[in-house]
Coordinates of N, CA and C in Angstrom, one line a residue:
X1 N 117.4 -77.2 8.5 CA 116.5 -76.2 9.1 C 115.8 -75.5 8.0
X2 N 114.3 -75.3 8.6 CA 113.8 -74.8 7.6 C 114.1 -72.9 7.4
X3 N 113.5 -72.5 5.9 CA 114.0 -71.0 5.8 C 112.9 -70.0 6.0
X4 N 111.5 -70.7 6.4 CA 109.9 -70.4 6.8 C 110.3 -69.6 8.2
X5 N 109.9 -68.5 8.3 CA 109.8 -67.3 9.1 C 108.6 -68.1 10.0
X6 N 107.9 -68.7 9.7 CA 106.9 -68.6 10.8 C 106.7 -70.2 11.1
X7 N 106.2 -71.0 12.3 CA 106.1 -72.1 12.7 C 104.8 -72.3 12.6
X8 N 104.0 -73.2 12.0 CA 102.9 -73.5 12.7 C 102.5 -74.1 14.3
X9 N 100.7 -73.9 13.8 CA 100.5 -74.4 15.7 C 100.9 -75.8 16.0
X10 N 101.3 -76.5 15.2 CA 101.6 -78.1 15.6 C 103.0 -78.2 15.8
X11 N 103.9 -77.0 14.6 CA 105.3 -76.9 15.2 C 105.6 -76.2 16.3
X12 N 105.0 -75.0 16.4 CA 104.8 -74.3 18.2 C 104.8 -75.5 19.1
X13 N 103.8 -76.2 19.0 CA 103.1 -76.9 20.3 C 104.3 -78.0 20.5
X14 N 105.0 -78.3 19.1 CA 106.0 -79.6 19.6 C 107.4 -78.7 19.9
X15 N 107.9 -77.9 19.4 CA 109.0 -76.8 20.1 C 108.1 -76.7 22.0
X16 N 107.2 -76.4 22.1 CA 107.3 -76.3 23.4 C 106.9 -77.2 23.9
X17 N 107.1 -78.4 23.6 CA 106.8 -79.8 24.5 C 105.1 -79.6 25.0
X18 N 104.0 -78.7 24.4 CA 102.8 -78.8 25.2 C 102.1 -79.6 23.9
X19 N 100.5 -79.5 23.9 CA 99.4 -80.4 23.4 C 99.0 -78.7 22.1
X20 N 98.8 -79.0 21.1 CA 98.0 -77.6 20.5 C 96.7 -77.3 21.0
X21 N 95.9 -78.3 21.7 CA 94.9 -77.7 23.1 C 95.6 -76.6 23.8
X22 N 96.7 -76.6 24.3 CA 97.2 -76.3 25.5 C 97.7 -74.9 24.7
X23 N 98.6 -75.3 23.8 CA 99.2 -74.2 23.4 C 97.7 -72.7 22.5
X24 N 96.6 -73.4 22.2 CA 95.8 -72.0 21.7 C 94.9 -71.8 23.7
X25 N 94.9 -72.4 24.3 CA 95.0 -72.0 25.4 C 95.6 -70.9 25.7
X26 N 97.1 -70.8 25.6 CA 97.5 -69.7 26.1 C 97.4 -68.4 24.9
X27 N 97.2 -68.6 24.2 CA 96.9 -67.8 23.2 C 95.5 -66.8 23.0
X28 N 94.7 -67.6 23.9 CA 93.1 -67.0 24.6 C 93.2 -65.6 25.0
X29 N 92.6 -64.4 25.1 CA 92.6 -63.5 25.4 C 92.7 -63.5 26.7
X30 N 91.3 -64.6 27.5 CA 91.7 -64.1 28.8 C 92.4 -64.8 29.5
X31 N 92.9 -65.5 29.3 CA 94.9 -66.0 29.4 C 95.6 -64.9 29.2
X32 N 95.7 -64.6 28.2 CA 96.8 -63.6 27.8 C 96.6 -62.3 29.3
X33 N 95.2 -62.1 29.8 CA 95.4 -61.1 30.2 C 96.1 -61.7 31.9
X34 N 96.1 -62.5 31.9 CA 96.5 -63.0 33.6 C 97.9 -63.5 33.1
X35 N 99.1 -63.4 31.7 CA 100.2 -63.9 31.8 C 100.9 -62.2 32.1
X36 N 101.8 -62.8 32.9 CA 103.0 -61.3 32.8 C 103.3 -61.2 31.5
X37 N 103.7 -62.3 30.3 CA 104.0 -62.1 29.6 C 103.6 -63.0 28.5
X38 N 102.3 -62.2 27.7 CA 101.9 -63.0 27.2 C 102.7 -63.9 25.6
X39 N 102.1 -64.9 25.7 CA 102.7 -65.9 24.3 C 102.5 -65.1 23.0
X40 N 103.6 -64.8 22.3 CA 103.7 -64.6 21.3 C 103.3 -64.9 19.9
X41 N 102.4 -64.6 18.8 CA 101.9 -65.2 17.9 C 101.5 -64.1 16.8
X42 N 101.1 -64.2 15.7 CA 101.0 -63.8 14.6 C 99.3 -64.0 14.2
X43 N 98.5 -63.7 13.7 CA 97.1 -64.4 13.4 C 97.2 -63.6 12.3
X44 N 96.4 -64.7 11.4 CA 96.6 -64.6 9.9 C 95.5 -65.0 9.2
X45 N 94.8 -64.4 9.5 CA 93.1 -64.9 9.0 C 92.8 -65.6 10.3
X46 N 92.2 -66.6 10.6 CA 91.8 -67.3 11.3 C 92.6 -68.3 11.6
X47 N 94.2 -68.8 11.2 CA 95.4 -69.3 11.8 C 96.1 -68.8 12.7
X48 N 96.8 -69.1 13.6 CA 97.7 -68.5 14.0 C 99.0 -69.1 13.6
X49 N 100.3 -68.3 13.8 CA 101.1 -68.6 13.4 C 102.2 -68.1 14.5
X50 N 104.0 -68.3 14.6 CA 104.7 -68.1 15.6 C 106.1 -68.1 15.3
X51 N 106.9 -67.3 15.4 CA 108.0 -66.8 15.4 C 108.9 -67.7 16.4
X52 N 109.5 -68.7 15.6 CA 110.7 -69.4 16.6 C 111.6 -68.9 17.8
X53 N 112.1 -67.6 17.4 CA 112.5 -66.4 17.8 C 112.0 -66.4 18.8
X54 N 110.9 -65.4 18.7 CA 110.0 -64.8 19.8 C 109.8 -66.1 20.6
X55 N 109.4 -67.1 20.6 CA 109.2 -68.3 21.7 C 110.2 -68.5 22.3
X56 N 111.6 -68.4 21.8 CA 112.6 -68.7 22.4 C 112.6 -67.4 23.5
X57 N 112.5 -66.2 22.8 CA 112.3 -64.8 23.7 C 111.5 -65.2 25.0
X58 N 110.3 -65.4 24.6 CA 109.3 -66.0 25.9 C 109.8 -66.9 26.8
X59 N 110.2 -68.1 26.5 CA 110.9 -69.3 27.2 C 112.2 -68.2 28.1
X60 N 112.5 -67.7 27.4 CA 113.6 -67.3 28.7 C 113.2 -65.9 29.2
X61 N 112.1 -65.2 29.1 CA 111.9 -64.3 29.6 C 111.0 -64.8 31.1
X62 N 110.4 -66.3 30.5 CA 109.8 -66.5 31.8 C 110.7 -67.3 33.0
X63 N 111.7 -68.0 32.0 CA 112.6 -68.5 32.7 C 113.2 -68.2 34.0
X64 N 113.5 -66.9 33.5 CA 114.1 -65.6 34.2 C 113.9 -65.2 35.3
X65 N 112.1 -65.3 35.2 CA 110.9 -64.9 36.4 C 111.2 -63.7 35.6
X66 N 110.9 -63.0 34.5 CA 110.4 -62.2 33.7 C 111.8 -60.8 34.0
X67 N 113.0 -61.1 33.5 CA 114.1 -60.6 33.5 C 114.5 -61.0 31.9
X68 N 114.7 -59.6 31.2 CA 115.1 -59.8 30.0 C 117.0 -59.7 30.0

């Protein structure tokens, strides 16, 4: 396991089984504003970046039907 705090968008997109199309999709502002809960990410100049953590957070916060 790596000791890098942050995933990139190609390791996001393969952690959540989607396309990195799909995954800066939800990352869009006006996505974000129609999710209960929007995806979690970091932007870093003009990258974005993503907290293992926090996705896992998200994945079960939606899981849940948005019960933490």
């Amino acid at each position: 396991m790596s000791d890098r705090l942050l995933l990139t968008i190609t390791e996001a997109a393969s952690l959540l089984g989607l396309s990195k199309q799909q995954l800066y999709q939800l990352t869009r502002e006006r996505s974000r504003c129609r999710q209960s809960r929007p995806l979690p990410y970091v932007r870093l100049g003009k990258r974005l970046a993503f907290r293992r953590e926090s996705l896992e957070a998200w994945i079960q916060a939606n899981e849940n039907g948005g019960a933490l």
